[in-house]
Short mmCIF file of C-alpha atoms and ligand atoms in Angstrom, two decimals:
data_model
loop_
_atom_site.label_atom_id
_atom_site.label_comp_id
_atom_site.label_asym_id
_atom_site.label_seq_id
_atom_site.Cartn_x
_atom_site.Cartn_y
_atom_site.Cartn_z
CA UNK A 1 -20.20 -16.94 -87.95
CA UNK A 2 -18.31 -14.93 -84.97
CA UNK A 3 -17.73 -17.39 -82.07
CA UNK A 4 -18.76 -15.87 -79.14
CA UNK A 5 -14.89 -16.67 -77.83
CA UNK A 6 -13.47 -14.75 -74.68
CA UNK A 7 -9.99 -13.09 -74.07
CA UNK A 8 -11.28 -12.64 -70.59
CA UNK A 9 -11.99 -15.67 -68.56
CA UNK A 10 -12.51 -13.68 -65.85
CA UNK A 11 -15.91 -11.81 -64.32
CA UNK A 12 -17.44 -10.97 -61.65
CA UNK A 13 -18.01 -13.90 -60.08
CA UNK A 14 -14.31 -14.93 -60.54
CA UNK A 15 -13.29 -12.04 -58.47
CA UNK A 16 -16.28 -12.24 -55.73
CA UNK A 17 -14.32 -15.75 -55.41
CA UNK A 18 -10.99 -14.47 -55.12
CA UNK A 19 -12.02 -11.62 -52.68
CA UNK A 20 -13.84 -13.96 -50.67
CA UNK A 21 -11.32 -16.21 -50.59
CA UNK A 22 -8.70 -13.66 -49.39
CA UNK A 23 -10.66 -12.42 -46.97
CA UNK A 24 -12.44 -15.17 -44.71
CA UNK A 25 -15.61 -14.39 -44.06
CA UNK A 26 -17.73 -13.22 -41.48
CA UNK A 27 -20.67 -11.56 -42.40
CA UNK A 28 -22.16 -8.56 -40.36
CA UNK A 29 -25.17 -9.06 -38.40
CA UNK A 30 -24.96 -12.88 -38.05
CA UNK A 31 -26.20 -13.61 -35.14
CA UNK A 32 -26.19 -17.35 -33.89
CA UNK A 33 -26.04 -18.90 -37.10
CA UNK A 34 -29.25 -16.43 -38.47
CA UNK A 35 -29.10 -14.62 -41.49
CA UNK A 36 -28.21 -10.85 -41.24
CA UNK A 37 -31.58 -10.85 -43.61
CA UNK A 38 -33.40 -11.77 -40.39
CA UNK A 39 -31.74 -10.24 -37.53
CA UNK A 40 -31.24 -6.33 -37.26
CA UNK A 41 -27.40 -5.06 -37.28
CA UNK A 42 -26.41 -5.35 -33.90
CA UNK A 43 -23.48 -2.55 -34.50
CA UNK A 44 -25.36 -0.20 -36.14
CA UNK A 45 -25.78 3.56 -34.81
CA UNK A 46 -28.67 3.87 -33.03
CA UNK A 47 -28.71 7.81 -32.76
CA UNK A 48 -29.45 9.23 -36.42
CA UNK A 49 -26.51 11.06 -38.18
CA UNK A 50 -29.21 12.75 -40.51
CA UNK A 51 -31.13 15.76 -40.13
CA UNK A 52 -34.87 14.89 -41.07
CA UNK A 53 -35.50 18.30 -42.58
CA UNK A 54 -37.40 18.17 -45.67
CA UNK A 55 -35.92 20.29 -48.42
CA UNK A 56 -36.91 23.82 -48.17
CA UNK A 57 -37.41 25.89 -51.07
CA UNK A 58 -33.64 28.50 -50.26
CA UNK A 59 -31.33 25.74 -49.25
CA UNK A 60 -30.20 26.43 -45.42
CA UNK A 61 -27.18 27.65 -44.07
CA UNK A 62 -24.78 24.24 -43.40
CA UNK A 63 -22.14 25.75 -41.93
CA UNK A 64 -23.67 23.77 -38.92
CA UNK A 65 -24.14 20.47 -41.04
CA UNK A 66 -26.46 18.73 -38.31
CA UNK A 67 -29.05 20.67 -39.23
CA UNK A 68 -28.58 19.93 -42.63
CA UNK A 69 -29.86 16.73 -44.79
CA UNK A 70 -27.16 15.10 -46.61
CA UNK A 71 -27.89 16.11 -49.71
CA UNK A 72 -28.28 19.76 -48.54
CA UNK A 73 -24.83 19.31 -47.94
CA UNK A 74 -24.04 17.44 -51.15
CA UNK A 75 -25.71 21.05 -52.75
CA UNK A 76 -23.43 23.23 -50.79
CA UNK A 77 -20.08 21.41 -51.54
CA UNK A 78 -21.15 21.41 -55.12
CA UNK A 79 -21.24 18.04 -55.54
CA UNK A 80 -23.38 15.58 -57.76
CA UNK A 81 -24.11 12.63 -55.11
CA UNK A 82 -25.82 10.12 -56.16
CA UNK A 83 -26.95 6.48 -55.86
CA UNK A 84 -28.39 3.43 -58.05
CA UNK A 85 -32.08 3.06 -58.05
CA UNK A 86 -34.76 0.41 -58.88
CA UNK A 87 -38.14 1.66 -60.08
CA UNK A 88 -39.60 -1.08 -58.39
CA UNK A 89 -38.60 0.47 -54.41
CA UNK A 90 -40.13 3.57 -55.32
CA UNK A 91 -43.10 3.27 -54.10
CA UNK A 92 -41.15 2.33 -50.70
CA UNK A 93 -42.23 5.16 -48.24
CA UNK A 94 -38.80 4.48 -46.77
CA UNK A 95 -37.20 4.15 -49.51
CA UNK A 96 -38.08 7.16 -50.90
CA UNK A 97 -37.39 9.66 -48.12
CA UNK A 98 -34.09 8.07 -47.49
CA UNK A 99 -33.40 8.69 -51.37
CA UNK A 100 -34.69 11.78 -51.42
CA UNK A 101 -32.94 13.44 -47.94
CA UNK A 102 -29.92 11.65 -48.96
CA UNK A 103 -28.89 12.00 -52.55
CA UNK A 104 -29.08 14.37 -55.73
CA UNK A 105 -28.60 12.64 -58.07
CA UNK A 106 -29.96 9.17 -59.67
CA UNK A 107 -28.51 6.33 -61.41
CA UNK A 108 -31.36 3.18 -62.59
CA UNK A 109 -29.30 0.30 -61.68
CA UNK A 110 -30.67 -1.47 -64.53
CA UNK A 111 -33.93 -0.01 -66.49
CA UNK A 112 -31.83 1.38 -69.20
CA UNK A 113 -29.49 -1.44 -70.47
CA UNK A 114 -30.16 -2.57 -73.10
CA UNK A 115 -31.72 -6.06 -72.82
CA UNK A 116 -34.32 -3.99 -70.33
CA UNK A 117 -35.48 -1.03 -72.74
CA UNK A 118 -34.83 -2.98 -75.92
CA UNK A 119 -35.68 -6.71 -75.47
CA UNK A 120 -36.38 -7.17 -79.02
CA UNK A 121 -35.49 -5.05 -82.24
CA UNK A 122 -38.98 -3.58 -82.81
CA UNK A 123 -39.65 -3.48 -78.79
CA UNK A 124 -39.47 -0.81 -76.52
CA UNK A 125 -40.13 -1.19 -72.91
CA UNK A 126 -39.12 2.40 -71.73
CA UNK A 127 -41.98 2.03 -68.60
CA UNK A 128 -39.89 1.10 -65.73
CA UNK A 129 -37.05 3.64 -66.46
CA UNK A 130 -39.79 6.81 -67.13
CA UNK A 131 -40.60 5.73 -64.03
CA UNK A 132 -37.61 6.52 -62.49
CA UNK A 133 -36.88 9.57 -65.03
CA UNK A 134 -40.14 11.40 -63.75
CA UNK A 135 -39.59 10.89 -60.10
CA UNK A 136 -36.25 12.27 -60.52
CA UNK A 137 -37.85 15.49 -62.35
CA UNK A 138 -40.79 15.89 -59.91
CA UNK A 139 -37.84 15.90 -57.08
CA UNK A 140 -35.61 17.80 -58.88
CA UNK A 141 -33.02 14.87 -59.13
CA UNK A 142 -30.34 14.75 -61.57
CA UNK A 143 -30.40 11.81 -63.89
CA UNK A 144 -26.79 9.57 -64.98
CA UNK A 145 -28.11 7.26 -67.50
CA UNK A 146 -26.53 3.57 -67.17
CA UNK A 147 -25.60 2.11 -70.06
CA UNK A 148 -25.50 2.21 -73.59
CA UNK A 149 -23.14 -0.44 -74.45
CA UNK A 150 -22.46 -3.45 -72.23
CA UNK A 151 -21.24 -7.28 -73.39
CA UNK A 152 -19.67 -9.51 -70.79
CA UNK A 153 -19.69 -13.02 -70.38
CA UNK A 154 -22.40 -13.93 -68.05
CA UNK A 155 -23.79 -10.27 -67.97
CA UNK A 156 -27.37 -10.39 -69.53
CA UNK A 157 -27.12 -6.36 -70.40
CA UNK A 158 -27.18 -7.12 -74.54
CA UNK A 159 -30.20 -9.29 -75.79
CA UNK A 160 -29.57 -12.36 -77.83
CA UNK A 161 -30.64 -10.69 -80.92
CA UNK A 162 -28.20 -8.33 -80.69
CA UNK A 163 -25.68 -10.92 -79.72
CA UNK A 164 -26.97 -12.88 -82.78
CA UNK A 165 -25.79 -10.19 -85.07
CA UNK A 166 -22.41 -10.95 -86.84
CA UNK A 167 -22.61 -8.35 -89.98
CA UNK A 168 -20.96 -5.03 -89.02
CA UNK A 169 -22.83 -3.26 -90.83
CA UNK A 170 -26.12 -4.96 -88.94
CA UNK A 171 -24.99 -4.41 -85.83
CA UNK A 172 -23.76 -0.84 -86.21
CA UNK A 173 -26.63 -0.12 -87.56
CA UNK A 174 -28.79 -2.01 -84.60
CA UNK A 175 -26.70 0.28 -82.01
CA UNK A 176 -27.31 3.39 -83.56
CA UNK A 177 -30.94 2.81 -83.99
CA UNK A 178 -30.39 1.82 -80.21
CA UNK A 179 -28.59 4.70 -78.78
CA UNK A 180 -30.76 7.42 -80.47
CA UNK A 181 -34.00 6.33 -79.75
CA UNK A 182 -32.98 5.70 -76.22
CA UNK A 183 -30.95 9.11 -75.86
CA UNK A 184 -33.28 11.30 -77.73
CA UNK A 185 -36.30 9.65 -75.48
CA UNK A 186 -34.97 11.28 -72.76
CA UNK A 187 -33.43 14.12 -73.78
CA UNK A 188 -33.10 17.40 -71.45
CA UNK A 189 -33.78 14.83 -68.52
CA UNK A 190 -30.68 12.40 -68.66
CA UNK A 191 -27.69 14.73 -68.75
CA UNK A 192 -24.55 12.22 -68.32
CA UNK A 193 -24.50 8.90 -70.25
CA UNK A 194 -22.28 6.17 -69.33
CA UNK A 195 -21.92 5.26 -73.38
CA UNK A 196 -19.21 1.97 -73.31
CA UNK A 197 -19.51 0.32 -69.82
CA UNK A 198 -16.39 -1.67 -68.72
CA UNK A 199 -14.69 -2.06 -72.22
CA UNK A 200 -11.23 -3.60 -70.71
CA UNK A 201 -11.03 -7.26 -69.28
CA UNK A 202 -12.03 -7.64 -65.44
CA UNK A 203 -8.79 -8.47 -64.36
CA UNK A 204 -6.55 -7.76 -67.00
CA UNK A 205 -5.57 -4.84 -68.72
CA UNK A 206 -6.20 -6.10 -72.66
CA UNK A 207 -9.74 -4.92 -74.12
CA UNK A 208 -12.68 -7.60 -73.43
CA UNK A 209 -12.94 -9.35 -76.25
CA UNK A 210 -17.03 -8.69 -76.12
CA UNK A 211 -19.46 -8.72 -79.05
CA UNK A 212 -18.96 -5.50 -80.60
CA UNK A 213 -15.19 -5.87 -80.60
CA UNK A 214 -15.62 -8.98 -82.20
CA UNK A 215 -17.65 -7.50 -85.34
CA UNK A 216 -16.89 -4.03 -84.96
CA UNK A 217 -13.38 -3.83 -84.39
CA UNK A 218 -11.32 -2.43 -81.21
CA UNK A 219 -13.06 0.90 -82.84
CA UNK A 220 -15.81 0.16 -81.45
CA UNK A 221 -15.98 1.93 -78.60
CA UNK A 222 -14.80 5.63 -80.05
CA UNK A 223 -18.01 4.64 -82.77
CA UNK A 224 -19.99 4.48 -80.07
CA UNK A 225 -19.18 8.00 -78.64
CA UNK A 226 -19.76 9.62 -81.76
CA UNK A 227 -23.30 7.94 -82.28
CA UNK A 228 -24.24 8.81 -78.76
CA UNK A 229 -22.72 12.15 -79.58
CA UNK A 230 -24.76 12.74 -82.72
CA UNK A 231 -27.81 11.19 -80.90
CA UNK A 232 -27.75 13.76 -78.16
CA UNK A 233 -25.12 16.79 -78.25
CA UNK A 234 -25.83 18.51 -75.06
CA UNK A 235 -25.30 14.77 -72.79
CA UNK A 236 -21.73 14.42 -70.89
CA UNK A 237 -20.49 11.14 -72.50
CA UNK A 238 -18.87 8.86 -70.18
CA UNK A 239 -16.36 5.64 -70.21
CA UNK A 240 -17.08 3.64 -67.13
CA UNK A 241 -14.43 0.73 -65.76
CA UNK A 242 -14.30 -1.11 -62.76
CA UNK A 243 -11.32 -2.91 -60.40
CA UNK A 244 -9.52 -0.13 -61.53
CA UNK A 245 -8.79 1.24 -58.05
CA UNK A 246 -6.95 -2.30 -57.23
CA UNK A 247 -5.22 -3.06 -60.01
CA UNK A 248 -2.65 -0.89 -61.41
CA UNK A 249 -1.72 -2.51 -64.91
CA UNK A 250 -5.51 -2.17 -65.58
CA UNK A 251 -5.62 1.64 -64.18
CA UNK A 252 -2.50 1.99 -66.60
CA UNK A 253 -4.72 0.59 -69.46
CA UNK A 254 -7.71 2.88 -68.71
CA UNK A 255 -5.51 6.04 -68.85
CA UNK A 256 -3.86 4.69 -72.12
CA UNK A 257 -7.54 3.80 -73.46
CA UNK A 258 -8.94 7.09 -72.71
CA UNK A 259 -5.72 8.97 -74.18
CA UNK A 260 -6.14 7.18 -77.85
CA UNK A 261 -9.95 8.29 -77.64
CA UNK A 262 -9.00 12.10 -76.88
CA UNK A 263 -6.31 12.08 -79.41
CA UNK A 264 -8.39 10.34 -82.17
CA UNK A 265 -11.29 13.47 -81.45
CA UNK A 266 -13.59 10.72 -79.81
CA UNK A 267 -16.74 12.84 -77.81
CA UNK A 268 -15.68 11.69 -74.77
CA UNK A 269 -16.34 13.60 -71.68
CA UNK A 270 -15.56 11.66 -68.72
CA UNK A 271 -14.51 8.43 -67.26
CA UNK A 272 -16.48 6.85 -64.28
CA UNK A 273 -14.76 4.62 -61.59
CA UNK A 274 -16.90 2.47 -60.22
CA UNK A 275 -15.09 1.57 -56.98
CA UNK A 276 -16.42 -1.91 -55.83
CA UNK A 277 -14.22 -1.76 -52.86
CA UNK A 278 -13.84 -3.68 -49.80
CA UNK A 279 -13.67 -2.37 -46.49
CA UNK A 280 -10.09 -1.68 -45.68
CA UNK A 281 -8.42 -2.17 -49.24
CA UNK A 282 -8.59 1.38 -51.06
CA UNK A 283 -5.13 2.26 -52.00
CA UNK A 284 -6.22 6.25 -51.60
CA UNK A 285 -2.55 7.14 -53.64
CA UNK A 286 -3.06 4.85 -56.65
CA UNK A 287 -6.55 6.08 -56.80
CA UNK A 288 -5.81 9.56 -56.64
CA UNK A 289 -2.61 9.37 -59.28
CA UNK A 290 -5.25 7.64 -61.75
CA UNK A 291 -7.51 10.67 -61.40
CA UNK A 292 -4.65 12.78 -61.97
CA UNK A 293 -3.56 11.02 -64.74
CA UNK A 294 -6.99 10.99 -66.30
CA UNK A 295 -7.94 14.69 -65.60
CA UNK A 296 -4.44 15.40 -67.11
CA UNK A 297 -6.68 14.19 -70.44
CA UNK A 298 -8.79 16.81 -70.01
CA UNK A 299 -11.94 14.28 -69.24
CA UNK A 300 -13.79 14.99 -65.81
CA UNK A 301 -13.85 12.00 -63.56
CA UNK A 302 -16.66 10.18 -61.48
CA UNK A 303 -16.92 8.10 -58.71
CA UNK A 304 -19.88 6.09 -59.98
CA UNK A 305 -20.78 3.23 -57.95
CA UNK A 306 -19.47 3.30 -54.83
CA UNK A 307 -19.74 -0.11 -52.28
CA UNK A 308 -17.87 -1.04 -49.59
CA UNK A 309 -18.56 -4.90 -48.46
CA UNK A 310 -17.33 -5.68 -45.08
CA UNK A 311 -15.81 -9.04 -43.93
CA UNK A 312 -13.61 -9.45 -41.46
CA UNK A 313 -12.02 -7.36 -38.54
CA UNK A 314 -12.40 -6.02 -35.37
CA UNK A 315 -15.14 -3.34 -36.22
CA UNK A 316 -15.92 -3.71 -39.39
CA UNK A 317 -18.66 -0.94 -39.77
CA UNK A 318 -15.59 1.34 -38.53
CA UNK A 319 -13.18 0.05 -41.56
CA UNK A 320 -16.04 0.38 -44.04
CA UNK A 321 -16.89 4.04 -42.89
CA UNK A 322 -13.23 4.72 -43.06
CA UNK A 323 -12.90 3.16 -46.95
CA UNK A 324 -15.72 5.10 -47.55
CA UNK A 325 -13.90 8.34 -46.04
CA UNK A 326 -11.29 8.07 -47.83
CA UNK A 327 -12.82 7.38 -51.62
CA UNK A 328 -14.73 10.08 -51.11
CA UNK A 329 -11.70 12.28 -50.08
CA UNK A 330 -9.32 10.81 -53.26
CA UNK A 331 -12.07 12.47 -55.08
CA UNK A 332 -13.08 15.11 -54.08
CA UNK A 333 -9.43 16.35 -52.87
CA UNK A 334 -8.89 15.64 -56.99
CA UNK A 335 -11.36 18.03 -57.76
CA UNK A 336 -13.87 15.58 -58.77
CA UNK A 337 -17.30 16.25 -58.01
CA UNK A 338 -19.76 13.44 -58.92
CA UNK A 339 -19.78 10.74 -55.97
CA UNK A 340 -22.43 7.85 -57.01
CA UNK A 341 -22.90 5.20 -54.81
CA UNK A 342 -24.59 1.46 -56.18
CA UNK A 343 -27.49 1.34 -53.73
CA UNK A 344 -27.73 3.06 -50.37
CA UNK A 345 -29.44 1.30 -47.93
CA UNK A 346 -28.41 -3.22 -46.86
CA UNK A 347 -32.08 -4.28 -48.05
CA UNK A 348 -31.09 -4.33 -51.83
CA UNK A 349 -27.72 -5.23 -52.60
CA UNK A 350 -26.27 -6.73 -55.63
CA UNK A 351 -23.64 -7.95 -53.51
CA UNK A 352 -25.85 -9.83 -51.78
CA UNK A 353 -26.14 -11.92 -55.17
CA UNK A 354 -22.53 -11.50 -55.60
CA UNK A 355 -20.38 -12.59 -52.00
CA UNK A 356 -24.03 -13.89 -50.15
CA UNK A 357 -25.83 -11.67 -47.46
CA UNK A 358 -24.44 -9.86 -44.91
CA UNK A 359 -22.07 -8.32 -46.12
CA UNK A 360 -23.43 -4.73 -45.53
CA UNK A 361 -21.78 -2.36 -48.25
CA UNK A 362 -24.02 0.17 -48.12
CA UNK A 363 -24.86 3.38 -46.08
CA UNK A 364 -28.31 2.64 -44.38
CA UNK A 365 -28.38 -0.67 -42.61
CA UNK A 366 -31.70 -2.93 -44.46
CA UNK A 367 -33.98 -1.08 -42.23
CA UNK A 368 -32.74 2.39 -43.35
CA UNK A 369 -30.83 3.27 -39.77
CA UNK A 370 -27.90 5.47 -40.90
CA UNK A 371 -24.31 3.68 -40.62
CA UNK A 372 -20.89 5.00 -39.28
CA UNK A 373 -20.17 5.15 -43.23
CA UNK A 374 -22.84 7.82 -43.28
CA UNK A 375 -21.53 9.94 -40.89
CA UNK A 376 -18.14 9.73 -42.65
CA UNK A 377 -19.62 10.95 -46.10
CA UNK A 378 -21.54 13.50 -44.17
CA UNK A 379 -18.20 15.03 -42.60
CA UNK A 380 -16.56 14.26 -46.25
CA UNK A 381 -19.51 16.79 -47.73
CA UNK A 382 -19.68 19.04 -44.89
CA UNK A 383 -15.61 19.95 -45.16
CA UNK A 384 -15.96 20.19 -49.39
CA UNK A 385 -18.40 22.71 -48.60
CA UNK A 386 -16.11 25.01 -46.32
O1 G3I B 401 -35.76 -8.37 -63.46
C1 G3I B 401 -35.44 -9.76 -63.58
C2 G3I B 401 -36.53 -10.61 -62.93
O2 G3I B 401 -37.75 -10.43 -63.64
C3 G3I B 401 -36.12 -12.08 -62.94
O3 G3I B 401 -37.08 -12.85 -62.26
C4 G3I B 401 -34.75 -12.21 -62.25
C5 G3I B 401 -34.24 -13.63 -62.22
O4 G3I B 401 -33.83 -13.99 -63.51
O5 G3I B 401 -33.77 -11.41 -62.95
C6 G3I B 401 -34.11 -10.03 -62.89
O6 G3I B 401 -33.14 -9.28 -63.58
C7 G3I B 401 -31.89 -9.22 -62.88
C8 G3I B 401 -31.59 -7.73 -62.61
O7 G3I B 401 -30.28 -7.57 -62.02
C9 G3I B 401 -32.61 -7.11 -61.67
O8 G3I B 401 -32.54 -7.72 -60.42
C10 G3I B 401 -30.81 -9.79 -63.81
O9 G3I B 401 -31.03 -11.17 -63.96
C11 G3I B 401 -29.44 -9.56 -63.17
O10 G3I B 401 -28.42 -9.97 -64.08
C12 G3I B 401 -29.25 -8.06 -62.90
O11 G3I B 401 -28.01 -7.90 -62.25
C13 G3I B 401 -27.50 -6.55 -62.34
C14 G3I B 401 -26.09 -6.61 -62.99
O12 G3I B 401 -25.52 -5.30 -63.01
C15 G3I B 401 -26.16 -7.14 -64.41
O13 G3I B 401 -26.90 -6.23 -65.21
C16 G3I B 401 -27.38 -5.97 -60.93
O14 G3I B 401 -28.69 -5.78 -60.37
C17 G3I B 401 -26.66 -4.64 -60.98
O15 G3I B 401 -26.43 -4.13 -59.66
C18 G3I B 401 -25.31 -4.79 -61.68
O16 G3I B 401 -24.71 -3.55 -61.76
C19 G3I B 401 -23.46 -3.54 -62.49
C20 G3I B 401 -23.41 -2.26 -63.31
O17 G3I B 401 -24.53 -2.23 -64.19
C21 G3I B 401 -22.09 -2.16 -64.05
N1 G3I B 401 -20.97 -2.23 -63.11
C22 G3I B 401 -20.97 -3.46 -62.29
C23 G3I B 401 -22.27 -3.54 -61.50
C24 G3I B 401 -22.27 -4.77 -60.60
O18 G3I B 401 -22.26 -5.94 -61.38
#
């Protein structure tokens, strides 16, 4: 019987903690004691950074950008820009022309782990996520799909029957009847897969000692590349980390990871950094040698979900626009071209979950009015597209 025992006694709640404790807060848009959930920003641009032209059928001319949507620009720089999605804001009006002037590219924030699509071994709930999957085709959106393989303590991504699975052979078997029904269900539509999500401790720089490590072995995770590569040979296959942008021992680890996978043959095509920042703490050199170091592999590298909570400061939507400046710089400047952000507009948040509301990470303030951080991804775009 494999106790369900953890290397890592650290997640993401642990670090909300820490962050919030280093940084005092003092949330955006609390006014007199009310919740920014009730109260409109009171900093927030009032003039709109964003063209309003629908997409055309040629795309236009940006060389003067305000006339330009941002994802017109996103097309002309050549860049995949993306966000997180829920199915269930589709049917938003405002959410969906926000989406759709804004971004190329879609990520469901949570309709294809596998506890959502998957619940039970004989169950397939692929609704919500088709959902997303055939907006994205009838608005010619790109599609990342998010994620294959994910066990953390306190994450509810792998259902307890797969958790309940100690055999190797079982649960190999469970994840490649997994990953190719889920793969080959949306096949031609899904073109990147994140395959192994977060496969090294939060904080630390040691594998997490999750479920399939336990049974499978610290092979695991090259397995898993070659089922999903098998399942679907025409998807990029990605490795995506987090908190690798603040701490270097983990970056260190990630580059060393992703090195024994290229050298053992492993199908892997790129490595996704989340960045979870906070406003003001992007070290832009680290960032950029890990990129280096990783494209030096021979893998392509993503920015693939990008937030920047704000705390304290004199103008914080100024810091935040700046940390959003400059991730977006690090990467492009490195010659990567996939910029995914985790949510666009205040209104939905998983950081609201995370460090409580008001801390305003995203792009679009909760009633979709663009934010200094848009202009700065705008000018970002604009000057990739020169
Ligand atoms: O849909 C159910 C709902 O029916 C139920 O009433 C409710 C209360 O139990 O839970 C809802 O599901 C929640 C889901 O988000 C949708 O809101 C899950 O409990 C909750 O765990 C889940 O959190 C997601 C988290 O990953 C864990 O999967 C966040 O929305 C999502 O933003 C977050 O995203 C992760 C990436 O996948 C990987 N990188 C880190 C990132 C942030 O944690």
């Amino acid at each position: 019987m494999i106790i369900r025992a953890r290397s890592s006694p650290v997640n993401y709640r642990v670090v909300a903690i820490l962050v919030s404790l280093l940084l005092p807060a003092q949330a955006i848009g609390c006014t007199n004691g009310n919740r920014a959930s009730d109260q409109p920003l009171v900093t927030t641009t009032t003039q709109s950074t964003q063209a309003t032209t629908t997409t055309t059928t040629s795309p236009p001319n940006c060389d003067d950008a305000s006339i330009c949507t941002t994802r017109q620009l996103a097309d002309a720089a050549g860049v995949t820009f993306g966000t997180a999605v829920a199915a269930a804001h589709l049917d938003e009006t405002d959410y969906r022309t926000t989406l759709l002037t804004t971004f190329n590219s879609v990520t469901p924030e949570n309709e294809l782990k596998w506890a959502s699509v998957h619940p039970a071994p004989n169950t397939w709930n692929f609704g919500p996520a088709d959902k997303i999957i055939d907006f994205a085709k009838t608005n010619n959106l790109q599609v990342k799909g998010h994620n294959l393989i994910w066990d953390q303590e306190f994450v509810d991504s792998t259902p307890d029957w797969v958790l309940a699975i100690d055999d190797p052979t079982q649960l190999r078997s469970a994840a490649t009847d997994h990953i190719r029904t889920v793969m080959r269900h949306y096949r031609g539509a899904v073109d990147r897969w994140d395959v192994v999500n977060e496969p090294l401790q939060t904080l630390g720089a040691d594998l997490y000692d999750n479920h399939f490590r336990q049974v499978l072995g610290d092979s695991y995770i090259a397995e898993m590349f070659a089922i999903a590569h098998d399942a679907d040979p025409t998807a990029r296959l990605f490795l995506n980390e987090a908190t690798v942008e603040l701490l270097p021992d983990k970056a260190a680890a990630l580059v060393a990871l992703v090195k024994d996978l290229v050298d053992q043959g492993a199908p892997i095509d790129g490595v996704g950094i989340q960045a979870h920042l906070v406003a003001g703490t992007i070290d832009a050199v680290a960032v950029r040698r890990l990129i280096d170091d990783l494209e030096g592999l021979g893998v392509e590298v993503a920015i693939t979900e990008l937030d920047v909570p704000t705390f304290t400061g004199a103008d914080p939507l100024a810091t935040q626009a700046d940390t959003y400046s400059q991730a977006l710089g690090v990467c492009l400047d490195a010659n990567c071209r996939e910029v995914t952000l985790w949510g666009f507009t205040d209104r939905y948040t998983w950081i609201d979950a995370m460090f409580g509301p008001g801390r305003a990470p995203l792009p679009f303030d909760r009633y979709y009015r663009p934010k200094p951080a848009l202009t700065a991804i705008r000018e970002r775009l604009s000057a990739t597209a020169e």
